[in-house]
Coordinates of C-alpha atoms and ligand atoms in Angstrom, one line a residue:
X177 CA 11.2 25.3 11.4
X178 CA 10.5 23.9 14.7
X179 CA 12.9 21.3 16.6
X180 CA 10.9 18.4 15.6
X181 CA 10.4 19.3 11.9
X182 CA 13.9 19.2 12.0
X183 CA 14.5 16.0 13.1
X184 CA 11.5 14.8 10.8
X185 CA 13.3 16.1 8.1
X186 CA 16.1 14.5 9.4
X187 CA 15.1 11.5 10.2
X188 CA 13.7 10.5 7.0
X189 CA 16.5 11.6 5.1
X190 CA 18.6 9.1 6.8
X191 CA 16.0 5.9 6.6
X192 CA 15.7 6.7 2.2
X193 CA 19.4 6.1 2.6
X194 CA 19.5 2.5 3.8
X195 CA 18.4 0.3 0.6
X196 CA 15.4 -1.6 2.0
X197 CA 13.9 -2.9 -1.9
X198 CA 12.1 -5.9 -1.3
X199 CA 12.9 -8.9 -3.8
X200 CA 10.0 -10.7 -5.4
X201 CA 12.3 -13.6 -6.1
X202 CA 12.9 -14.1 -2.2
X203 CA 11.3 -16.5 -0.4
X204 CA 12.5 -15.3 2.9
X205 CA 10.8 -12.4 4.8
X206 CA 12.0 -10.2 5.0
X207 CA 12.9 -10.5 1.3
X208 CA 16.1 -8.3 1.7
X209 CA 18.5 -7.6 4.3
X210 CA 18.3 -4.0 4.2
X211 CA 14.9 -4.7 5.4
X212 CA 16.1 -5.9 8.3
X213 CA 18.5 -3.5 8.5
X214 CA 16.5 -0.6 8.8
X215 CA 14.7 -2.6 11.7
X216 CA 17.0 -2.7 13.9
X217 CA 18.2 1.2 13.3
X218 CA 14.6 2.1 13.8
X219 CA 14.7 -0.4 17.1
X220 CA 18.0 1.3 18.7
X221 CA 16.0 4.9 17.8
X222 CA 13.0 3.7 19.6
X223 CA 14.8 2.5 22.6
X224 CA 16.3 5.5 23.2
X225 CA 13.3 7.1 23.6
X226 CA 11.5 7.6 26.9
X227 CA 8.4 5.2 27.8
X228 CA 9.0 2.9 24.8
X229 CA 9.3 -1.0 24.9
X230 CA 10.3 -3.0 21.4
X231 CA 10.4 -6.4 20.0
X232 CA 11.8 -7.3 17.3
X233 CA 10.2 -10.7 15.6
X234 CA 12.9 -12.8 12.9
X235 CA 9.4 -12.7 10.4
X236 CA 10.1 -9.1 9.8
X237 CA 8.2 -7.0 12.3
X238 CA 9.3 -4.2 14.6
X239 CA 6.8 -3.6 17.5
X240 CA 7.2 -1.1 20.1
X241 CA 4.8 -0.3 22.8
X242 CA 4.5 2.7 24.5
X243 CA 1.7 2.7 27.6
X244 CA -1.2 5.2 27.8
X245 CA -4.2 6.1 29.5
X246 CA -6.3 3.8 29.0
X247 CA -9.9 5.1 27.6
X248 CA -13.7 3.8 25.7
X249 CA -12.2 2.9 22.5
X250 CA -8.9 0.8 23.4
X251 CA -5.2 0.7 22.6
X252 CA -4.4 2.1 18.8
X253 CA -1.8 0.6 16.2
X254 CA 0.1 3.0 13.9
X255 CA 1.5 0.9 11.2
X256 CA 4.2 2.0 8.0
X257 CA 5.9 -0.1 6.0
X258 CA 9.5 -0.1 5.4
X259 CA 11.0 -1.6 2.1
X260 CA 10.7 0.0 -1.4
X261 CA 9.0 -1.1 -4.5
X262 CA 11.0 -3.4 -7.2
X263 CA 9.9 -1.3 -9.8
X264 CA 13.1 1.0 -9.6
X265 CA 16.2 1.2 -8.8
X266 CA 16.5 2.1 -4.6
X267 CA 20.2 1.8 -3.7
X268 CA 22.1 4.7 -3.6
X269 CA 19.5 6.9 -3.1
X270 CA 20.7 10.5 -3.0
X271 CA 17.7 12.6 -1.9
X272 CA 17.8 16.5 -2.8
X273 CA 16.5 18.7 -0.3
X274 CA 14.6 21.9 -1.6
X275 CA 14.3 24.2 1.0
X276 CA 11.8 27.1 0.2
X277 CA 10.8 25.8 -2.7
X278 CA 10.0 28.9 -5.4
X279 CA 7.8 27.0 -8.0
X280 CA 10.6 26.3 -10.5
X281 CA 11.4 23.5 -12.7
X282 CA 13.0 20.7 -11.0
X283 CA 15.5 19.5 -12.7
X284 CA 16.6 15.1 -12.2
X285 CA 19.5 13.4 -13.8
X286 CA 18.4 11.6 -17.1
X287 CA 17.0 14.0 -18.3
X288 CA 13.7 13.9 -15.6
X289 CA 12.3 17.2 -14.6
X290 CA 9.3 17.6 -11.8
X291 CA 7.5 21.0 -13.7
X292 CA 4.7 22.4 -11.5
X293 CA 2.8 23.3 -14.5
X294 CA 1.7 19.7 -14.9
X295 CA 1.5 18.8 -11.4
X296 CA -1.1 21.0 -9.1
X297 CA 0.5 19.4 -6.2
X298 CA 3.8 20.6 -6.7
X299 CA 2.7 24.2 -7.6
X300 CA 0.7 24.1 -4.3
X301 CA 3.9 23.3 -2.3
X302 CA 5.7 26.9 -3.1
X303 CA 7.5 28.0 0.4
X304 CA 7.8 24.5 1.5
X305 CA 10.5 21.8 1.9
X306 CA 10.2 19.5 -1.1
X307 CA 12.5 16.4 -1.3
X308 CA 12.6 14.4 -4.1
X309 CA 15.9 11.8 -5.5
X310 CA 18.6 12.8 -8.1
X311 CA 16.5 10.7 -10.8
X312 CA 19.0 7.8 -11.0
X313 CA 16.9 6.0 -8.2
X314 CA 13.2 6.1 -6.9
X315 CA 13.1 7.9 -3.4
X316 CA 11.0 5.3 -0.9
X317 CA 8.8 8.1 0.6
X318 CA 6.5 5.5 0.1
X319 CA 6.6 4.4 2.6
X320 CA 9.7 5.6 4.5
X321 CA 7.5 8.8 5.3
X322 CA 5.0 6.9 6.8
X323 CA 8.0 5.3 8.9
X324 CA 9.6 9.1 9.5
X325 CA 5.8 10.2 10.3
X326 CA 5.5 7.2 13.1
X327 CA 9.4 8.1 14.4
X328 CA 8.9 11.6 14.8
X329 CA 5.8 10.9 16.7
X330 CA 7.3 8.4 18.9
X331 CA 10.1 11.1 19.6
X332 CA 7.5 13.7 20.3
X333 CA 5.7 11.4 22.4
X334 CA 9.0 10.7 24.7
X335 CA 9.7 14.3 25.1
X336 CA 6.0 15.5 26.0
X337 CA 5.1 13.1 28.7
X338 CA 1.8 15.0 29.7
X339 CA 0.4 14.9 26.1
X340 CA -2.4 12.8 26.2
X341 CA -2.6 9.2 24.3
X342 CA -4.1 5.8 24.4
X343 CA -1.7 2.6 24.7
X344 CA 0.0 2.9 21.0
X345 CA 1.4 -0.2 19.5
X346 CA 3.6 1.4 16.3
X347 CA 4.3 -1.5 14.0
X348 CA 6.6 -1.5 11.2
X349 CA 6.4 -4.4 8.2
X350 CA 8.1 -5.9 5.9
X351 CA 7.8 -6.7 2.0
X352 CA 4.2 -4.5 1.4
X353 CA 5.2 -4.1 -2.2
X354 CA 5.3 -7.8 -2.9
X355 CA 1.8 -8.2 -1.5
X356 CA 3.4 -9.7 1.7
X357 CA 3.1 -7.4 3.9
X358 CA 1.4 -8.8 6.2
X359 CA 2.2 -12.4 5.9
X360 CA 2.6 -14.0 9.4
X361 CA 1.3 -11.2 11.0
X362 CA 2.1 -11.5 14.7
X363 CA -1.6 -10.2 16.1
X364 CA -1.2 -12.6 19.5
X365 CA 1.3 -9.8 20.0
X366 CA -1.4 -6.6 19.1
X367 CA -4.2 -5.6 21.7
X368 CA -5.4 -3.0 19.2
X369 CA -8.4 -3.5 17.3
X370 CA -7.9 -0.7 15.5
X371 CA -5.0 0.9 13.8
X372 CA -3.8 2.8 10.7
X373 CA -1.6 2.1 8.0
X374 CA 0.3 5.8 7.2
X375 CA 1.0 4.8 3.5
X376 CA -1.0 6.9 1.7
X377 CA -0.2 9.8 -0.7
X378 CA -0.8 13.1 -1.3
X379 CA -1.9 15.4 1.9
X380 CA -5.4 15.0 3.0
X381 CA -5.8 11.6 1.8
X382 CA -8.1 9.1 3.9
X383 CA -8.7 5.5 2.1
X384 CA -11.3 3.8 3.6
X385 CA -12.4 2.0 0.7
X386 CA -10.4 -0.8 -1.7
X387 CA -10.9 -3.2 -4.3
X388 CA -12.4 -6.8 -3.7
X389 CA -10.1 -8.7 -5.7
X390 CA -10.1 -12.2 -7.3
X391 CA -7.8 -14.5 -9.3
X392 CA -9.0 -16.4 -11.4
X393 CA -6.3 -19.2 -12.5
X394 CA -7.4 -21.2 -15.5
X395 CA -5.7 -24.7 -16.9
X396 CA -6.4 -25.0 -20.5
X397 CA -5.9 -28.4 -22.1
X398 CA -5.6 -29.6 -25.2
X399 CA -4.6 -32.0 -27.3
X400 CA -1.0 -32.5 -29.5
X401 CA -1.1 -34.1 -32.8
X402 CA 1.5 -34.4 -35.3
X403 CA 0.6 -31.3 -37.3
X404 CA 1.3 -32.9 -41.1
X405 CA -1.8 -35.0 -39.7
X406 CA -3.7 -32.8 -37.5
X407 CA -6.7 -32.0 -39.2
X408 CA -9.8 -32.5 -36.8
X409 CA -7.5 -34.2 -33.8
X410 CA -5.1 -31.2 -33.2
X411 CA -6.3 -29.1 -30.2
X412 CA -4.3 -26.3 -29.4
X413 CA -4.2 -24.8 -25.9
X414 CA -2.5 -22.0 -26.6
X415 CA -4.8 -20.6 -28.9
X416 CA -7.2 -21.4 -26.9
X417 CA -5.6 -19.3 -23.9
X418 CA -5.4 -16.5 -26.8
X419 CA -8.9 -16.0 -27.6
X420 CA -10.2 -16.5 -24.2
X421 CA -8.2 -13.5 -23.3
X422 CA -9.4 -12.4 -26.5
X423 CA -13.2 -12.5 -25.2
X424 CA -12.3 -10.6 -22.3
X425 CA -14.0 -6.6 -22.6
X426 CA -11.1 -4.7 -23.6
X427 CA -13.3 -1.4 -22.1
X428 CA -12.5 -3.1 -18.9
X429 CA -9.3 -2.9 -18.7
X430 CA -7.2 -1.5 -16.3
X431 CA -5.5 0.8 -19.2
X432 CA -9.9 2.0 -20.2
X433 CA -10.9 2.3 -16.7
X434 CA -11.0 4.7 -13.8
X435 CA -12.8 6.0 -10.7
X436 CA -15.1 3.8 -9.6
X437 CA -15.8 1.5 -12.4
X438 CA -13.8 -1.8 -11.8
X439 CA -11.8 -4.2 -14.1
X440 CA -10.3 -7.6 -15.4
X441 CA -7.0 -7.9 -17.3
X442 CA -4.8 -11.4 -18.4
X443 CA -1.6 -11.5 -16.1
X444 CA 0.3 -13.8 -17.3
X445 CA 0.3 -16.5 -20.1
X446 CA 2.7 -19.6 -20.6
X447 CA 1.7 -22.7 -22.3
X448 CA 2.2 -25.4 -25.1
X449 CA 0.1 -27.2 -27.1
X450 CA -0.8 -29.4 -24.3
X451 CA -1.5 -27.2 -21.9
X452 CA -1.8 -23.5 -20.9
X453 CA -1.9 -21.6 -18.0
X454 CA -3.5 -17.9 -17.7
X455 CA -3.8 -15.6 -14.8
X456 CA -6.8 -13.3 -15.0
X457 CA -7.5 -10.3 -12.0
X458 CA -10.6 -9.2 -11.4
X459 CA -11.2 -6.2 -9.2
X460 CA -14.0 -4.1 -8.2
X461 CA -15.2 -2.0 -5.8
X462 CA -18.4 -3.7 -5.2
X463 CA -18.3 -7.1 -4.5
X464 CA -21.8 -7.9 -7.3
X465 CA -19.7 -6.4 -10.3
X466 CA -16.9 -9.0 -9.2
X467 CA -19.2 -11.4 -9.5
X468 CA -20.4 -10.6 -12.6
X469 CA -16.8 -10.6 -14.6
X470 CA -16.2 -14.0 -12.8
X471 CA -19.5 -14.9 -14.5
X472 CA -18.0 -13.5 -17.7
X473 CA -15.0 -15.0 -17.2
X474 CA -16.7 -18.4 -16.9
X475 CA -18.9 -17.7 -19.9
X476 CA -15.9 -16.9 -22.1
X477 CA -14.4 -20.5 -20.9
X478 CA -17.4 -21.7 -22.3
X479 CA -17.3 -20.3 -25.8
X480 CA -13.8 -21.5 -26.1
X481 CA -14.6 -25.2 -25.1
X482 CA -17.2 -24.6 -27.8
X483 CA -15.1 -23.6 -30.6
X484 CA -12.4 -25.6 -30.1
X485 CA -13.7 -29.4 -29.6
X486 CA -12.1 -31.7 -27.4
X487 CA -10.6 -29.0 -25.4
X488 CA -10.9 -28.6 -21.6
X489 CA -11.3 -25.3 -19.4
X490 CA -10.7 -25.6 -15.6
X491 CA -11.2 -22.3 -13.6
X492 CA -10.5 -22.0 -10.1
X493 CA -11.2 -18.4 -8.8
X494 CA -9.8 -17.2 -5.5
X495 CA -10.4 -14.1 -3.4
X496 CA -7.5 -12.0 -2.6
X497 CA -8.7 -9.5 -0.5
X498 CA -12.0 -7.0 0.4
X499 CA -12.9 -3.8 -0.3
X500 CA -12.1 -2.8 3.6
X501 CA -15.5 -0.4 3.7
X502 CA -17.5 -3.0 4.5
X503 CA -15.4 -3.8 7.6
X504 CA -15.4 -0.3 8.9
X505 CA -18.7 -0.1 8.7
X506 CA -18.6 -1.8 12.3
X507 CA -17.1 1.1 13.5
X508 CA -18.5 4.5 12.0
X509 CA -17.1 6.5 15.3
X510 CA -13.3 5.6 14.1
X511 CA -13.7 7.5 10.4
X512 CA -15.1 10.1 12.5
X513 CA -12.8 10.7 14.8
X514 CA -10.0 10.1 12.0
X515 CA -11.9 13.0 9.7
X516 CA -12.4 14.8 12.9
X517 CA -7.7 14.7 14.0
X518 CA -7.4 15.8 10.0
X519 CA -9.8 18.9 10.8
X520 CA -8.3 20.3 14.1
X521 CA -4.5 19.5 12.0
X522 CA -6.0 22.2 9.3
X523 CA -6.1 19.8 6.9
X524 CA -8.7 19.0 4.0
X525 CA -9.7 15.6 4.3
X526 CA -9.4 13.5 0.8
X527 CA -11.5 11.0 0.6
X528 CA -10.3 8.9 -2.8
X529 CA -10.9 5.0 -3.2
X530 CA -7.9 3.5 -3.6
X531 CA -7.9 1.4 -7.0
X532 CA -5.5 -1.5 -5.4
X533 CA -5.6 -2.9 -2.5
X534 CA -3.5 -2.2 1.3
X535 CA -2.0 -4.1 3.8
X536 CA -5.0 -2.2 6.1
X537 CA -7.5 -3.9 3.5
X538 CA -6.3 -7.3 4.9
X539 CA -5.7 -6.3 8.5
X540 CA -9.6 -4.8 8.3
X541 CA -10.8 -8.0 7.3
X542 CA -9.2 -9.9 9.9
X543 CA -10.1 -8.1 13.0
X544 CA -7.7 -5.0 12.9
X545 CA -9.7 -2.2 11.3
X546 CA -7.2 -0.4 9.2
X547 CA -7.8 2.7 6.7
X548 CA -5.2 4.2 5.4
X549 CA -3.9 7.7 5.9
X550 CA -1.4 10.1 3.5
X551 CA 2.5 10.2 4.3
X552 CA 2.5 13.1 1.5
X553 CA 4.6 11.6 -1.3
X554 CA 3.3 10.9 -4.9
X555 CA 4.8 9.8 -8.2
X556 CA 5.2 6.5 -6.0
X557 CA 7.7 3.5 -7.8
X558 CA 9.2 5.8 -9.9
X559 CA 12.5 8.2 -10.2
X560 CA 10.1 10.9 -10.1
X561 CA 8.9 10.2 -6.5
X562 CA 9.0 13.4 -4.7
X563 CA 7.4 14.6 -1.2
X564 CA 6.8 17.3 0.8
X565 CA 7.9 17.9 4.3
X566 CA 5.0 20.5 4.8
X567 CA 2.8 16.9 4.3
X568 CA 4.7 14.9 6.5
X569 CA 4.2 17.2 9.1
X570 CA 0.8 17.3 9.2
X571 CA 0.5 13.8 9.3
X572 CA 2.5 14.0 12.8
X573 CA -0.3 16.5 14.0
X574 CA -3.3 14.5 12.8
X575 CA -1.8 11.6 15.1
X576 CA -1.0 14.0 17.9
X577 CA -4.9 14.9 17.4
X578 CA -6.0 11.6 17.1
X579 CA -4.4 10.5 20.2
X580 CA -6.2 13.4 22.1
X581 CA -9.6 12.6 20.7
X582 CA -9.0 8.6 21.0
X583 CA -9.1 8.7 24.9
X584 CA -12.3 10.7 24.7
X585 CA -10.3 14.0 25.7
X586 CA -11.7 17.3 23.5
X587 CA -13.9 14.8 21.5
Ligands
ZN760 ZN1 3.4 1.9 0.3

């Protein structure tokens, strides 16, 4: 293993061990300390390295510069997230390093095994370096191998000055998981138009292409009677918050869809008589078949004030975010130069629509065209998160190829 796989190896073993779970109860951001924490270890790293300038910002952004020559298309951002999902438990994590991994069973506490006959992935990474956690806790490759893929680059950046690169702006965020990832985003700071988030999964991966999403929050009101003398004056919201959810297509559902075909679930419910409250998401990956569930959302609004008389539907529909295709559609020559850095790294490029949406997918829409590229990991949120370093690697080699072709070099 070369010097530098080392210290990717390394260095991402030490960052899964600082507890960095964001907290969807906080209304600070960062939403945990370890957040911060990590920060400022990933600050002192960068300022030891050679070329680099950082800045630190109290809303939960590291920045650190590092000049280049300048060429047609610009400075580039790298961006990778550093906190870990809610969804499991990440303090304490003990990663467990398999070296030369020989295609057997692996075995997690609780009873959790990783079994490559189920999982292609794993079977493919025989002979590699797979880390995954002891199964009490998830492991935060997502996204602290994006954040180990951006280090290790920085580090190989510092100790090859004649490698060629535009100006690079690496930024690191804050709280992705709870969907505020990008909240005050400092871009009077950013000269780059375009950037990368290096959150993806499984090697290969390219997302270039997200959800539009919508919320749609409805206010249900009805009206309380005393219910021994109810008949024909009661009107009760909560049923009427149950059947609109009733009316919605149960064959699309998150839980009966996939691929390409787009959904609309309930979120949340909570109510009296009175009034009711529901939360309803609708997502798609073209922005006509969001309309049209918004339409059938309205429609089922209808029915309900139809069937129940005297009650009242209010819907007020807001759009989360786009479907970040249509942005980089500005920009064709970026994909291809991205598609081009994964070829000359030897790797397959995967192109997969993510069903979800990225912190890139907001970025994109607000000048900073952002797709997303694999940090290797999968089984993401879960004690079964596992990744391996053979993945990480490449994504150092697709940004060293990047770089090259960025500044018009070997293009
Ligand atoms: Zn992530």
């Amino acid at each position: 293993m070369a010097d530098w796989q080392q210290d990717l190896l390394e260095r991402f073993l030490r960052y899964v061990q600082t507890d960095t779970t964001a907290d969807p109860q906080s209304a600070d951001k960062p939403s945990s300390a370890g957040q911060f924490e990590l920060l400022k270890i990933l600050r002192g790293e960068l300022e030891g390295m050679d070329g680099f300038s950082t800045e630190l910002l109290p809303s939960g952004y590291l920045l650190a510069r590092k000049a280049g020559s300048a060429g047609p298309r610009g400075p580039l951002a790298l961006l990778a997230h550093v906190d870990t999902s809610p969804d499991a438990p990440g303090r304490g994590v003990k990663p467990k390093v398999h070296r030369n991994y020989a295609g057997q069973i692996i075995e997690l506490e609780g009873g959790l095994k990783l079994d490559p006959a189920e999982d292609d992935y794993l079977a493919a990474c025989v002979g590699d370096t797979v880390i995954s956690s002891d199964g009490t806790t998830l492991l935060g490759a997502d996204d602290k191998a994006g954040v180990a893929i951006l280090m290790s680059y920085a580090q190989w950046l510092s100790q090859n000055p004649a490698a060629l690169h535009p100006d690079l702006e690496f930024v690191f965020t804050t709280d992705e998981e709870i969907g505020r990832g990008v909240e005050n985003f400092p871009f009077d700071k950013l000269k780059a138009r375009r950037g990368l988030t290096v959150d993806g999964g499984r090697l290969g991966e390219l997302e270039d292409e997200c959800y539009h999403a919508y919320h749609v929050q409805a206010l249900l009101e009805g009206k309380s009677h005393h219910p021994g003398d109810a008949r024909g004056k009661l009107v009760n919201a909560v049923s009427m918050a149950a059947t609109l959810v009733s009316l919605l297509p149960r064959s699309e559902s998150p839980e009966a869809t996939d691929g390409r075909y787009g959904c609309l679930w309930a979120n949340s419910i909570q109510g009296s008589i009175e009034e009711a409250r529901l939360s309803i998401y609708i997502r798609d990956f073209s922005e006509d078949e969001c309309q049209r569930r918004l339409e059938l959302v309205r429609q089922a609004a209808k029915t309900v004030e139809c069937v129940f008389p005297g009650g009242k539907i209010s819907l007020d529909a807001k759009k989360q975010y786009s479907n970040m295709r249509d942005f980089l559609r500005q920009d064709p020559e970026f994909l291809e130069k991205l598609t081009l850095a994964l070829k000359r790294a030897g790797v397959e490029p995967l192109r997969t629509p993510i069903r979800g949406g990225t912190d890139g997918a907001r970025l994109s829409e607000q000048g900073l065209l952002c797709p997303n590229l694999f940090a290797g990991g999968t089984n993401f949120h879960s004690r079964r998160e596992w990744v391996p370093l053979g993945a990480m690697v490449k994504a150092v080699q697709v940004l060293q190829e990047l770089s090259v072709l960025w500044t018009g070099e070997g293009s």
